[in-house]
Every structure is written in C-alpha cells, then in structure tokens.
mmCIF file of C-alpha atoms (C1' of nucleotides) in Angstrom:
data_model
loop_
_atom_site.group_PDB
_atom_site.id
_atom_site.type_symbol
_atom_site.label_atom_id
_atom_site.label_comp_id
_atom_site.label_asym_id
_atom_site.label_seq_id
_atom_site.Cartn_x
_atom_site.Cartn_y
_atom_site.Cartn_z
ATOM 1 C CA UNK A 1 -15.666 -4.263 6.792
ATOM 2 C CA UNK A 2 -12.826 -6.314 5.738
ATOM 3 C CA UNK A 3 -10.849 -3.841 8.373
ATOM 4 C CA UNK A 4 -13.628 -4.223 10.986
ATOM 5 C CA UNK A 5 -15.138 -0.971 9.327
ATOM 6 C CA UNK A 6 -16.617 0.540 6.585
ATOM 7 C CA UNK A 7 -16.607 4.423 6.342
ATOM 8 C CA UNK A 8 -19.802 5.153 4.857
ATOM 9 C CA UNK A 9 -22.541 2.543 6.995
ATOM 10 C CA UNK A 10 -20.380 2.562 9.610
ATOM 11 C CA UNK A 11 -20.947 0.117 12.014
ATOM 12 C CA UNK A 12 -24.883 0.113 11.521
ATOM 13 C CA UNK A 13 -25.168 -3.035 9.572
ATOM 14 C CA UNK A 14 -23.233 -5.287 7.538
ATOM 15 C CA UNK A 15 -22.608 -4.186 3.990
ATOM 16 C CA UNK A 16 -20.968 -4.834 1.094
ATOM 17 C CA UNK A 17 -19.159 -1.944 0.635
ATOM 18 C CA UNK A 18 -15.689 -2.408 0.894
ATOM 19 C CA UNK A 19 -16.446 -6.665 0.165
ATOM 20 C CA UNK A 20 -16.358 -6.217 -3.539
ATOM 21 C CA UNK A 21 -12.125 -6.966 -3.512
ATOM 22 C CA UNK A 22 -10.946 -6.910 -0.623
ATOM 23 C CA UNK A 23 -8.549 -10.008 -0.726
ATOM 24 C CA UNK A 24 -11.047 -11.382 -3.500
ATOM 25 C CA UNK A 25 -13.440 -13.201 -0.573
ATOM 26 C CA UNK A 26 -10.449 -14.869 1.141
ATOM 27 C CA UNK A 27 -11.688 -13.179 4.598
ATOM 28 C CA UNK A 28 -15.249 -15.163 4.980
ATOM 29 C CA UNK A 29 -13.818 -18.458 3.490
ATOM 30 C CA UNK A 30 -10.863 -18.398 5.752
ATOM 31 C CA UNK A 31 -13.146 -17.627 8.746
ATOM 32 C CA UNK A 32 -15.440 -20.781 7.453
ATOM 33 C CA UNK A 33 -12.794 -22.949 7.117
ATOM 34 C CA UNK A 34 -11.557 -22.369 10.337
ATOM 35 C CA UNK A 35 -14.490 -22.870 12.314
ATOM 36 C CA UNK A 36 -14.728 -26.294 10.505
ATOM 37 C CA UNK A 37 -12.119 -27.100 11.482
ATOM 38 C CA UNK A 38 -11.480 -25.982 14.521
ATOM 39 C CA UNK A 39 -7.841 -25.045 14.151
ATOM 40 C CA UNK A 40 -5.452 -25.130 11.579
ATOM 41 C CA UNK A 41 -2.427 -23.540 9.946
ATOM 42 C CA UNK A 42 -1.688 -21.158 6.973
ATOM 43 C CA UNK A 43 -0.060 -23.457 4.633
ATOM 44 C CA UNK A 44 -2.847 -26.265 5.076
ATOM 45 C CA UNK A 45 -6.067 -23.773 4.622
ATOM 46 C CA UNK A 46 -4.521 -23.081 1.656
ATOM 47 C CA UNK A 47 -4.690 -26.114 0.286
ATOM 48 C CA UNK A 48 -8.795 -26.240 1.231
ATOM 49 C CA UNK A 49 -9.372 -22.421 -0.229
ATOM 50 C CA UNK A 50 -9.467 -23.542 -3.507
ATOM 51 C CA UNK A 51 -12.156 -26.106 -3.179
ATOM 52 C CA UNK A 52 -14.066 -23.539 -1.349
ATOM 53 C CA UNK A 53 -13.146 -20.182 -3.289
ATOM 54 C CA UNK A 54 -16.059 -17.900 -4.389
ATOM 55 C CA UNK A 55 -14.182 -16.978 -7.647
ATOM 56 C CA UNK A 56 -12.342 -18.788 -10.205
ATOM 57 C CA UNK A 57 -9.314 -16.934 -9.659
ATOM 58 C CA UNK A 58 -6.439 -18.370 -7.642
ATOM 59 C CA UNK A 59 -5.630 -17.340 -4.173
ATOM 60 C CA UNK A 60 -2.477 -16.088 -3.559
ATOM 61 C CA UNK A 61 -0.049 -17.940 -0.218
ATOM 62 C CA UNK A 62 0.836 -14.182 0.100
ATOM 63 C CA UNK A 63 -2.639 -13.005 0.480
ATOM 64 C CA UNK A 64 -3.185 -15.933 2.877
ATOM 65 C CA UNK A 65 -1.060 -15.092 4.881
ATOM 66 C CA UNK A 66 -1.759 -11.213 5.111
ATOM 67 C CA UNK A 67 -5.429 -11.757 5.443
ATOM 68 C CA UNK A 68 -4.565 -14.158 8.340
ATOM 69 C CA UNK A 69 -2.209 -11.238 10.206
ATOM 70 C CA UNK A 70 -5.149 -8.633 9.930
ATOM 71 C CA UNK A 71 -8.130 -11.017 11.194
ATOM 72 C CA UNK A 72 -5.726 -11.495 13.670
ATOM 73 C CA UNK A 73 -5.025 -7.513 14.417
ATOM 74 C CA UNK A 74 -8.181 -7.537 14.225
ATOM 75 C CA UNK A 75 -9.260 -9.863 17.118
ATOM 76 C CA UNK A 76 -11.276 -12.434 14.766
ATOM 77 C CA UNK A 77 -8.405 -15.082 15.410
ATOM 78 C CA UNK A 78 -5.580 -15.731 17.480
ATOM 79 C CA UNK A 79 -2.375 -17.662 16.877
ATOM 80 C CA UNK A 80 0.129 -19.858 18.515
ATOM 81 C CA UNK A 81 3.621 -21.418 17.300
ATOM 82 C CA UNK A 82 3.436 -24.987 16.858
ATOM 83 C CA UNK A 83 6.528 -25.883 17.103
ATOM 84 C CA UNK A 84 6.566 -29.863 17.084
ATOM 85 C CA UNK A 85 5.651 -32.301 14.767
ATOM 86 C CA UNK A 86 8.828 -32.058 11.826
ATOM 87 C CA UNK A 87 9.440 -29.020 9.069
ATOM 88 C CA UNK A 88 9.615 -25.833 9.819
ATOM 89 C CA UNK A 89 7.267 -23.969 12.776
ATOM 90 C CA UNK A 90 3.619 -23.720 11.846
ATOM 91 C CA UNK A 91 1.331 -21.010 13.089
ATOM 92 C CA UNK A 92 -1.994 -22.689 14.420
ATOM 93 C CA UNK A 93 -5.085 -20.434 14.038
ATOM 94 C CA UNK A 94 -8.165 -20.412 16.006
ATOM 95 C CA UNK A 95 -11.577 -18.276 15.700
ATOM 96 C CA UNK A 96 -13.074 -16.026 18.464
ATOM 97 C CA UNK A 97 -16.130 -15.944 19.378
ATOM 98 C CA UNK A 98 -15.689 -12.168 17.445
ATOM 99 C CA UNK A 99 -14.433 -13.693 13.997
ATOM 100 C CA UNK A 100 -17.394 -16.137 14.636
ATOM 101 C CA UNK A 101 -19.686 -13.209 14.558
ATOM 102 C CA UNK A 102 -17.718 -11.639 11.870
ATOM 103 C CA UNK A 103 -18.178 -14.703 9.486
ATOM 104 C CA UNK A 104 -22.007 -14.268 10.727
ATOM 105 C CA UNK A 105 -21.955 -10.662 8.872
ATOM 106 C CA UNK A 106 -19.989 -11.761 6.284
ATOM 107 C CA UNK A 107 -23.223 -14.159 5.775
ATOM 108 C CA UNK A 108 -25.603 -11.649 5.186
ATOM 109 C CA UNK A 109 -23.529 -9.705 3.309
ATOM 110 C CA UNK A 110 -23.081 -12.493 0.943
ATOM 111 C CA UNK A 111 -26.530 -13.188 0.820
ATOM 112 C CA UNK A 112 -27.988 -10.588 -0.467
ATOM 113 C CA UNK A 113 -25.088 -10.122 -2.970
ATOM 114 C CA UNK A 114 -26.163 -13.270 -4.198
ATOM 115 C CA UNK A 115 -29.582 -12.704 -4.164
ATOM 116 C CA UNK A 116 -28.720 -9.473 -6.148
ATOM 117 C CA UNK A 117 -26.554 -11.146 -8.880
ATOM 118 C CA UNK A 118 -29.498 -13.733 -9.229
ATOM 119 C CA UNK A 119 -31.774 -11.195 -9.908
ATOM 120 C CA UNK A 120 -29.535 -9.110 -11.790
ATOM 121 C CA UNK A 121 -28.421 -12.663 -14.124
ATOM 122 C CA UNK A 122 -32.457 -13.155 -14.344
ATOM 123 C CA UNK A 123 -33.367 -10.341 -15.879
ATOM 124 C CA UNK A 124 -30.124 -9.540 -18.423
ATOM 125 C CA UNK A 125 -31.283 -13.262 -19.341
ATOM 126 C CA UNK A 126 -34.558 -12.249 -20.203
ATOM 127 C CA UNK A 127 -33.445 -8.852 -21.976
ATOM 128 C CA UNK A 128 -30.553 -11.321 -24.253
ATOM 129 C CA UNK A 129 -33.266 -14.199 -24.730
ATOM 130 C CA UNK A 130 -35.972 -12.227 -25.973
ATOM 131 C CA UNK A 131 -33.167 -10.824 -28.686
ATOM 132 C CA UNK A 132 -32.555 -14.148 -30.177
ATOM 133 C CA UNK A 133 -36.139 -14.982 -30.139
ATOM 134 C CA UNK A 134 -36.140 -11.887 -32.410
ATOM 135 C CA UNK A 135 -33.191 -13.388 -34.204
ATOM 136 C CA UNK A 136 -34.976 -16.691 -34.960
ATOM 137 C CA UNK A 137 -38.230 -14.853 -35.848
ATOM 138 C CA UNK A 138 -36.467 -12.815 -38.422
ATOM 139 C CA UNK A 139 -34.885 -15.652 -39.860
ATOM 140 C CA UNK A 140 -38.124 -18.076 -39.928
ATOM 141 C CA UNK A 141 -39.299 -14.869 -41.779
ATOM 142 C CA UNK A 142 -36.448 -15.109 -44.023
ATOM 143 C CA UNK A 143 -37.091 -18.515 -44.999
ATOM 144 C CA UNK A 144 -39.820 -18.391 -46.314
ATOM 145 C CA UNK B 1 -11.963 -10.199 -18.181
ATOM 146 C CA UNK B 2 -13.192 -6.293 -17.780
ATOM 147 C CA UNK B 3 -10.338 -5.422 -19.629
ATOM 148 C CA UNK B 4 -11.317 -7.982 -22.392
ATOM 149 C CA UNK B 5 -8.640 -10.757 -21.052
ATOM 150 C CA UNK B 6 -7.418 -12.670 -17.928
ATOM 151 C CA UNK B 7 -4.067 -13.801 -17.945
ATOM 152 C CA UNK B 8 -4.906 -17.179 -16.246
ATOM 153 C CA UNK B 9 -7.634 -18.433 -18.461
ATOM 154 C CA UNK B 10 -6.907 -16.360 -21.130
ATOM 155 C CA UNK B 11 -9.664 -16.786 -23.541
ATOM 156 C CA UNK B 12 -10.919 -20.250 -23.534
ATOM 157 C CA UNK B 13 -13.562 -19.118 -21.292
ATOM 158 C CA UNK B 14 -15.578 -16.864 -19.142
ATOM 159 C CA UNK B 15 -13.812 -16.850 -15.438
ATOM 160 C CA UNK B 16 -13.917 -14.172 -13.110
ATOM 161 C CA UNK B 17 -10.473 -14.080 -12.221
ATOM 162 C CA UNK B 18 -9.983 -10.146 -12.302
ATOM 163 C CA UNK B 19 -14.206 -9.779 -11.793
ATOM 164 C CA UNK B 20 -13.518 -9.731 -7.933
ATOM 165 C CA UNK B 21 -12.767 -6.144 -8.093
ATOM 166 C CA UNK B 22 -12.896 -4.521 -11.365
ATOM 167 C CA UNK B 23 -15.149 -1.757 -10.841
ATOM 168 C CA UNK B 24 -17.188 -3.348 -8.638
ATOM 169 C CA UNK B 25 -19.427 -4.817 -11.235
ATOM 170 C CA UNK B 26 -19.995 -1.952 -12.602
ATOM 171 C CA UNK B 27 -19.278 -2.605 -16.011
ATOM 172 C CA UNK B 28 -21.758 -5.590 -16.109
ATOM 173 C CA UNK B 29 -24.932 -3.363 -15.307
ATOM 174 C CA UNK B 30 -23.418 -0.338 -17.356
ATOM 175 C CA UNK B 31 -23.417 -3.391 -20.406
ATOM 176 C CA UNK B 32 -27.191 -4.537 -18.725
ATOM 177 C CA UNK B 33 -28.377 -0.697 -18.939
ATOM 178 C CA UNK B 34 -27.045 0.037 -22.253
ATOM 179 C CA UNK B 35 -28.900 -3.267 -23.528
ATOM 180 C CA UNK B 36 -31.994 -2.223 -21.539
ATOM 181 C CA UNK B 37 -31.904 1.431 -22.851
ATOM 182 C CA UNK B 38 -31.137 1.329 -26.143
ATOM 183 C CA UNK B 39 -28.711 4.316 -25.488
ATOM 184 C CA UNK B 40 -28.069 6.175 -23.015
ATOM 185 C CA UNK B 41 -25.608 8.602 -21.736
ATOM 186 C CA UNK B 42 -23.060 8.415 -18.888
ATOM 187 C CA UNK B 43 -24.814 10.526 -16.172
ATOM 188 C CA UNK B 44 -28.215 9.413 -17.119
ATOM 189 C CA UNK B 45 -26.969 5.603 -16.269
ATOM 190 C CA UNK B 46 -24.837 7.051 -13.338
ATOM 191 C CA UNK B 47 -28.836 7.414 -11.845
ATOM 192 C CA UNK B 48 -29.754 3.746 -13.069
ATOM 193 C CA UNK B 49 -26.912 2.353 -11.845
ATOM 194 C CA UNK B 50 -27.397 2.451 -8.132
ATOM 195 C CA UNK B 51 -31.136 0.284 -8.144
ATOM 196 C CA UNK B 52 -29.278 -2.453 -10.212
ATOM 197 C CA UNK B 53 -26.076 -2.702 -8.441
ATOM 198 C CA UNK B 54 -24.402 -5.916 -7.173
ATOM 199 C CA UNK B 55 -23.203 -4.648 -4.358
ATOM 200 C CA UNK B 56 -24.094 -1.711 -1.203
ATOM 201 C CA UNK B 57 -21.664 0.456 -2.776
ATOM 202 C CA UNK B 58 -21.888 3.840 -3.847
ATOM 203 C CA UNK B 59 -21.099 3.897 -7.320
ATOM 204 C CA UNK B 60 -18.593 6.759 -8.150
ATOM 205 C CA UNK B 61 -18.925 8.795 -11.502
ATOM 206 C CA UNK B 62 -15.730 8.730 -12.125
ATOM 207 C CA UNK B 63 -15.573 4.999 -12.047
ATOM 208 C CA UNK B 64 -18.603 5.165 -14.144
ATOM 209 C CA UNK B 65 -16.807 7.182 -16.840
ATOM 210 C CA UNK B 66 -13.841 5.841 -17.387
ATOM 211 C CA UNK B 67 -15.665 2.079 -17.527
ATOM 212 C CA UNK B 68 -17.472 3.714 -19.999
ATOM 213 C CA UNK B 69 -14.046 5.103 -22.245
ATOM 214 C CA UNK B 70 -12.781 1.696 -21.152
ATOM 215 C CA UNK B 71 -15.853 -0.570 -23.063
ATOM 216 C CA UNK B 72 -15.095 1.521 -25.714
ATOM 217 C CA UNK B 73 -11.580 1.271 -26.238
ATOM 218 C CA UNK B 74 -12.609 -2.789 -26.290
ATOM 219 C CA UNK B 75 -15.261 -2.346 -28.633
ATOM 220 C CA UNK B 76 -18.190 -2.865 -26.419
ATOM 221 C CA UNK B 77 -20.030 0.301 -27.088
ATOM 222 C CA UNK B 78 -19.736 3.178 -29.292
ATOM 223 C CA UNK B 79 -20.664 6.873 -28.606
ATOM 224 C CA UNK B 80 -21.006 9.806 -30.547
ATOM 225 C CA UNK B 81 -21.428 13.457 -28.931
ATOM 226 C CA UNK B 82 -24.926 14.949 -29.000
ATOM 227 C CA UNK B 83 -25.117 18.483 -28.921
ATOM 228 C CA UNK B 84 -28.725 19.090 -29.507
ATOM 229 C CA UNK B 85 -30.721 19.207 -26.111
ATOM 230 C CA UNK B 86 -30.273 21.762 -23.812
ATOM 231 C CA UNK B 87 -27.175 21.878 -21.384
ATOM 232 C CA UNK B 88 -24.097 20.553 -21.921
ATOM 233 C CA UNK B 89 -22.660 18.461 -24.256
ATOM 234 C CA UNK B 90 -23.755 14.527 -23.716
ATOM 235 C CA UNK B 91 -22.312 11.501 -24.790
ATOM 236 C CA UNK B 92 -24.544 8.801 -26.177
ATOM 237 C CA UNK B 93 -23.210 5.091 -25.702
ATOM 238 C CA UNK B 94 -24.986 2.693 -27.333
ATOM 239 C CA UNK B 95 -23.976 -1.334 -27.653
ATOM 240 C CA UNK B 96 -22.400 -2.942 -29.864
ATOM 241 C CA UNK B 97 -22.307 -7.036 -30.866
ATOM 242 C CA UNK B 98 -19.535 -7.303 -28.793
ATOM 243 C CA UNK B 99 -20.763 -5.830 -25.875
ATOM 244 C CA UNK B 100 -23.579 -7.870 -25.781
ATOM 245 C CA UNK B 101 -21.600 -11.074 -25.877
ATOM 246 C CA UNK B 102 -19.766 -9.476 -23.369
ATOM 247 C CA UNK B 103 -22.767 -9.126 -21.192
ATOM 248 C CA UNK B 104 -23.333 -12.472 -22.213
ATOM 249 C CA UNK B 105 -20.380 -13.792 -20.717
ATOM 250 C CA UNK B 106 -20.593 -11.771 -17.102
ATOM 251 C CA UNK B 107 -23.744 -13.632 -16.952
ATOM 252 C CA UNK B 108 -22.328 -16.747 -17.490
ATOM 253 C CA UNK B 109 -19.466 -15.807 -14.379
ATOM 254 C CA UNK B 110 -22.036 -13.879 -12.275
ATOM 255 C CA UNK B 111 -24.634 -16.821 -11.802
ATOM 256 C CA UNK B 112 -21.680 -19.201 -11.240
ATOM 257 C CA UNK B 113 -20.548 -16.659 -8.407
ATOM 258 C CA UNK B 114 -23.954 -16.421 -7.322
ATOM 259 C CA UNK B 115 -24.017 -20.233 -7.124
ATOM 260 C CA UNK B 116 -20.737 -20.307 -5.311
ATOM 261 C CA UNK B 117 -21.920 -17.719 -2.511
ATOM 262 C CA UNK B 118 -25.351 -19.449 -2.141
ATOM 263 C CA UNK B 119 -23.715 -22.651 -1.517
ATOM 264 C CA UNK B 120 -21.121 -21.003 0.847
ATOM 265 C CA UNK B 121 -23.496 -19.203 2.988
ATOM 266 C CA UNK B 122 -25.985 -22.635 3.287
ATOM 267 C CA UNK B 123 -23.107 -24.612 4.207
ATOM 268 C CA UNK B 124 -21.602 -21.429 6.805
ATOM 269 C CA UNK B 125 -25.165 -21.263 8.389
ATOM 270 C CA UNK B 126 -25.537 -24.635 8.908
ATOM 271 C CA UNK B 127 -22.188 -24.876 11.083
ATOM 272 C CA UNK B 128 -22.844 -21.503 12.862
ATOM 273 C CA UNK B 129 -26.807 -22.884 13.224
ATOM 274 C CA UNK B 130 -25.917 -26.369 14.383
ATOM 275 C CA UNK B 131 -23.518 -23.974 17.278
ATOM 276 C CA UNK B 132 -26.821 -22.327 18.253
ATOM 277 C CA UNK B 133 -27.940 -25.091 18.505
ATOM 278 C CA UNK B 134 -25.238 -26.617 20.600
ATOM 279 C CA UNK B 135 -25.514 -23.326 22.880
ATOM 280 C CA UNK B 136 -29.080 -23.847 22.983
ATOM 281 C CA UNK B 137 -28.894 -27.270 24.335
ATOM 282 C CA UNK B 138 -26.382 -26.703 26.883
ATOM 283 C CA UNK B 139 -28.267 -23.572 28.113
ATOM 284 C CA UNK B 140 -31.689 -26.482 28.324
ATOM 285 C CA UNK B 141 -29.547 -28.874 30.229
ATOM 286 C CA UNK B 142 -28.255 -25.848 32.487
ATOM 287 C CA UNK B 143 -31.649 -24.799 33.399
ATOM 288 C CA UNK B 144 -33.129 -28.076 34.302
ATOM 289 C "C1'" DG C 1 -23.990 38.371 -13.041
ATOM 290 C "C1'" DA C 2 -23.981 35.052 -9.295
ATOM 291 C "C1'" DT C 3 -25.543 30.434 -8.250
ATOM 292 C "C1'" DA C 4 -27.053 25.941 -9.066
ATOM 293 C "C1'" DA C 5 -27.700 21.901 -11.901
ATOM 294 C "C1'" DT C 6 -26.110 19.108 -15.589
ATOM 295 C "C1'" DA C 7 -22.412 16.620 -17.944
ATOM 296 C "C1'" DT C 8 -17.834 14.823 -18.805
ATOM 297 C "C1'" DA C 9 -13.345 14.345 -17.484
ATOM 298 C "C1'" DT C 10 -8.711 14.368 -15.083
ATOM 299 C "C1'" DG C 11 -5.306 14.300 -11.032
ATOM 300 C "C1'" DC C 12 -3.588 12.288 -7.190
ATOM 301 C "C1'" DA C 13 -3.018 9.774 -2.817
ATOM 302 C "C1'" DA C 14 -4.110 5.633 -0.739
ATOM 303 C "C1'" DA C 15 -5.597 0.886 -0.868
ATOM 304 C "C1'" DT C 16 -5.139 -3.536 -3.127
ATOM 305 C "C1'" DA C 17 -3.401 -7.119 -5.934
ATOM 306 C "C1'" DA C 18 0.119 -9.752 -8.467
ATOM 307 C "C1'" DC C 19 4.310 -11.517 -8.483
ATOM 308 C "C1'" DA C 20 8.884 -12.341 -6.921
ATOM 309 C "C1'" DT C 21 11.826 -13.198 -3.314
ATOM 310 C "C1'" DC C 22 13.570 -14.510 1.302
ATOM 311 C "C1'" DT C 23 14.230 -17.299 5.514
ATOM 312 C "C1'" DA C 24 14.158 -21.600 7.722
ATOM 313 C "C1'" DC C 25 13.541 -26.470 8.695
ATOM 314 C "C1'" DA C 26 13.175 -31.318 7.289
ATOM 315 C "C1'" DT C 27 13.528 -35.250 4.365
ATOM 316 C "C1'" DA C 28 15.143 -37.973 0.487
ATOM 317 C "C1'" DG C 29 18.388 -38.993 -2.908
ATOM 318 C "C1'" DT C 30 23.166 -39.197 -4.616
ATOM 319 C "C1'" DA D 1 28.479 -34.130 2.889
ATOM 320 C "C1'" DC D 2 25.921 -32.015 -0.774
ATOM 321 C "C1'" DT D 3 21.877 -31.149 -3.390
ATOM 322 C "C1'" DA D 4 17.209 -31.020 -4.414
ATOM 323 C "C1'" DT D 5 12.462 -30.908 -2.935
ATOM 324 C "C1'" DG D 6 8.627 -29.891 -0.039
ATOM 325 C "C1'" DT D 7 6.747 -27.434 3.801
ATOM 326 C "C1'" DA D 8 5.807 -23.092 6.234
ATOM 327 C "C1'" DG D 9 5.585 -18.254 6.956
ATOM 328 C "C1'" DA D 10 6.634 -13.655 5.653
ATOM 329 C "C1'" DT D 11 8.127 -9.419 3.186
ATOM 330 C "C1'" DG D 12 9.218 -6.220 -0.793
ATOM 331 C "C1'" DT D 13 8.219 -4.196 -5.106
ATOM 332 C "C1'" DT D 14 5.561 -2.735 -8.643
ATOM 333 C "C1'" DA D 15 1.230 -2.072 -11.037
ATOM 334 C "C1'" DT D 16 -3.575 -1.494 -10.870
ATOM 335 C "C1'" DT D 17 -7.758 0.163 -8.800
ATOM 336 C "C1'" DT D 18 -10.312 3.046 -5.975
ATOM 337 C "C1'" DG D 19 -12.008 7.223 -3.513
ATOM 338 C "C1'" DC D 20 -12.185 11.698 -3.426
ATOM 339 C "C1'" DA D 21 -11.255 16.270 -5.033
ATOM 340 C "C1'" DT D 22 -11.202 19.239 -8.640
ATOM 341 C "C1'" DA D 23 -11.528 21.281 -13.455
ATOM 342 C "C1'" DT D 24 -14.234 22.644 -17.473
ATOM 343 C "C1'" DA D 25 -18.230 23.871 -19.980
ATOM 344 C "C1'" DT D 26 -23.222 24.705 -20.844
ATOM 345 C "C1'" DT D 27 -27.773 25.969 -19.541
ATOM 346 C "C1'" DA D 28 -31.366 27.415 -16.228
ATOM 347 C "C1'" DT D 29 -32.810 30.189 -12.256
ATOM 348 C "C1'" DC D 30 -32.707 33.831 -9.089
#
DNA sequence: GATAATATATGCAAATAACATCTACATAGT
DNA sequence: ACTATGTAGATGTTATTTGCATATATTATC
C-alpha cells in the first residue's frame, strides 16, 4: 500500500499489510500535514512530523525526503522548485486529489489498527490485572 | 525494545522506537498467548496468532519462530522439548517474570500508539469531512 | 511405501531502516 | 575575505527485517 499496492489484497480494500513499517507511518502523516496546509516544503514538514508522529521514534530528514519522492512517483503529490525567497531552493509539495484519497485509506487502515490494539491492550490488561489480584490475595493470605 | 533495548531511550522507559516494524507485533501477542495459555507450542500459537493480530497481515511461521528463539535468548520465555504426544517433536514455551513485564510494557507503548492513531485519524477526518463538506456546498449552490 | 499433516528450523534475496555524507545557498560574525 | 552556522534536498552504505522457499523429522492415512 505504501507503493500504491499490496500483493496479497490487492487492490480490493485498504489493508494493513505492508503499513506495519513502511517508513514507520511517515506516509499518512505527511499526506495529513500537507493537506493542512495546503503546500509546503520538505525541510519545514519536518519540523511538524514530530508533533504529529504516531511513534515515539524519531523521523529521519532522509526518510522524509524518500517518502516524499515515492508519493510523488506515485501520483499522491506533485512538486515545484521554489526558487525565491533566500537559502538554498526549496521543493514545494502539493496533494492530489489521488494522495487525498490515499490519506482517506490510510484512515481506515489506521482505524481499525487502532481499534485492534485497543482491544488487544484491553484484554492483556485484564489477563495481567487479574494476576496481581492473585498476588495481593496470596499475600493478604500471608498476613494473616 | 523487541530486542530488549532501543538505542534512543535506552531503558528509562517503554517507547516504541524499533516497535514500528519488529515483527509486526508479533512478539506482543506471542507474549499475550503465552500468558493466556499457560504454555503453548510454536505452531499451536502460529493458529492463535492470526484472530489476535494487530495488523491484516499474514503472520509467517518463520517470523513466528525465530521471535520465539529470540524471547528466549532475552529471557522472556523458556521451553523445553516434549517428546511424548504423537508426531513430531514440539517445543513448549512457557513465560517467564520477565516476559510478563515485557508484555507489560508493549501495553504500556501499544495503547499510547493506539491513542496516537485515534487522535490522528479524528483530526484527518475532520479536514477530509469539512472538504466534503465544502464539495457538498458548492455542488448545493451549483444546483440552485 | 507413497502421501499428507504436523512441527521446527534455516537459507537467501529483496525491502527497509539507520546513519553518515554530500552539495549548495545564505547569513552572521570575525 | 574567511569561517561558522543554518537551511534545504539528496544519495550512499551498511545492517536489519521480511517474505518466501526449502530442509528435516515424525506420525497418520491411503
């Protein structure tokens, strides 16, 4: 999906199949930052990814940037040198009406994983919890 | 963190730094099923695995086993052959202390990803909504 | 005794990630 | 003028991870 594709649902729905690492969830934020805001360049959505990052983990410029390229291969962006405005050339980014779509299944996608980790969190809690319980009981027992 | 340590945060707490990708969660509901089961061996969860996953994947075997030598190598579980039953050779995994607190800490990282994703997607679909909504509007003031 | 199912494991190519490095321009300080 | 610093984009290299194929061994079934 991350490569417009994913070779075992195909194009049938939106899945999380190939979402577990690709670029560590760079793709969806960088598609949601850019349709807030409207346009912008490499260097400065990498200053907002952070903030907006689904993991703890630190995204790398390099990644950025590569992620950018192939959303762009893939027709979910398009680019233009900016060459004004002082320091070196920027590359200003846009969203298609495809990435818009993309970000749309990227949505659902992330959805449900939620949903599932939720789920899965609830009921490991409940499996952990019910030890200590167990833990305390023995030791009230103790006690005594 | 799956293999016991991120290099960012080192120890000082749970992160999920290197959970983007690591086995595709695998080792958290390997750790969930082991908990849930008492003990169990690696084929037996390989059939588990799929109704608890995080994610649409297929989980692969292979990935299965060698999470499995790898939790063990940490300390996580233990496992012992068991001849006995019929067919080949199994190996029975069972917990240890450490694995649990392992669990104990993907929880901790999983619900904060959950909580990361669920806030994502709200604040996505209410952009790509309010565009609908845009779209909707113009299409009203079109047809009047 | 051939075949299928169970069970664990390894080998390898390809995909990904982490980290370092490179180019280039501009500005500020000395 | 020279140097350092910050901005901006991009590539190269190496290591890790994944996907898929395959190997090995045991039992059950035909």
């Amino acid at each position: 999906m991350a490569r417009g594709f994913c070779h075992r649902h195909g194009n049938e729905r939106p899945c999380s199949c190939s979402m577990g690492n690709i670029y560590r969830y760079v793709e969806p934020v960088t598609l949601y930052l850019l349709k807030l805001k409207g346009r912008a360049y490499g260097y400065e959505l990498g200053n907002y990814l952070r903030e907006h990052a689904l993991t703890d983990s630190e995204v790398d410029r390099a990644a950025l940037y590569r992620t950018l390229r192939q959303l762009e291969t893939n027709g979910f962006v398009t680019s233009e040198w900016d060459i004004g405005g002082g320091g070196p050339a920027r590359r200003l980014y846009a969203l298609t009406q495809a990435g818009v779509d993309h970000l749309a299944e990227w949505l659902v996608v992330l959805r449900q994983m939620a949903g599932a980790m939720n789920r899965f969190v609830d009921d490991a809690d409940k499996l952990i919890v019910s030890d200590t319980k167990d833990l305390q009981t023995a030791a009230t027992v103790e006690n005594e």
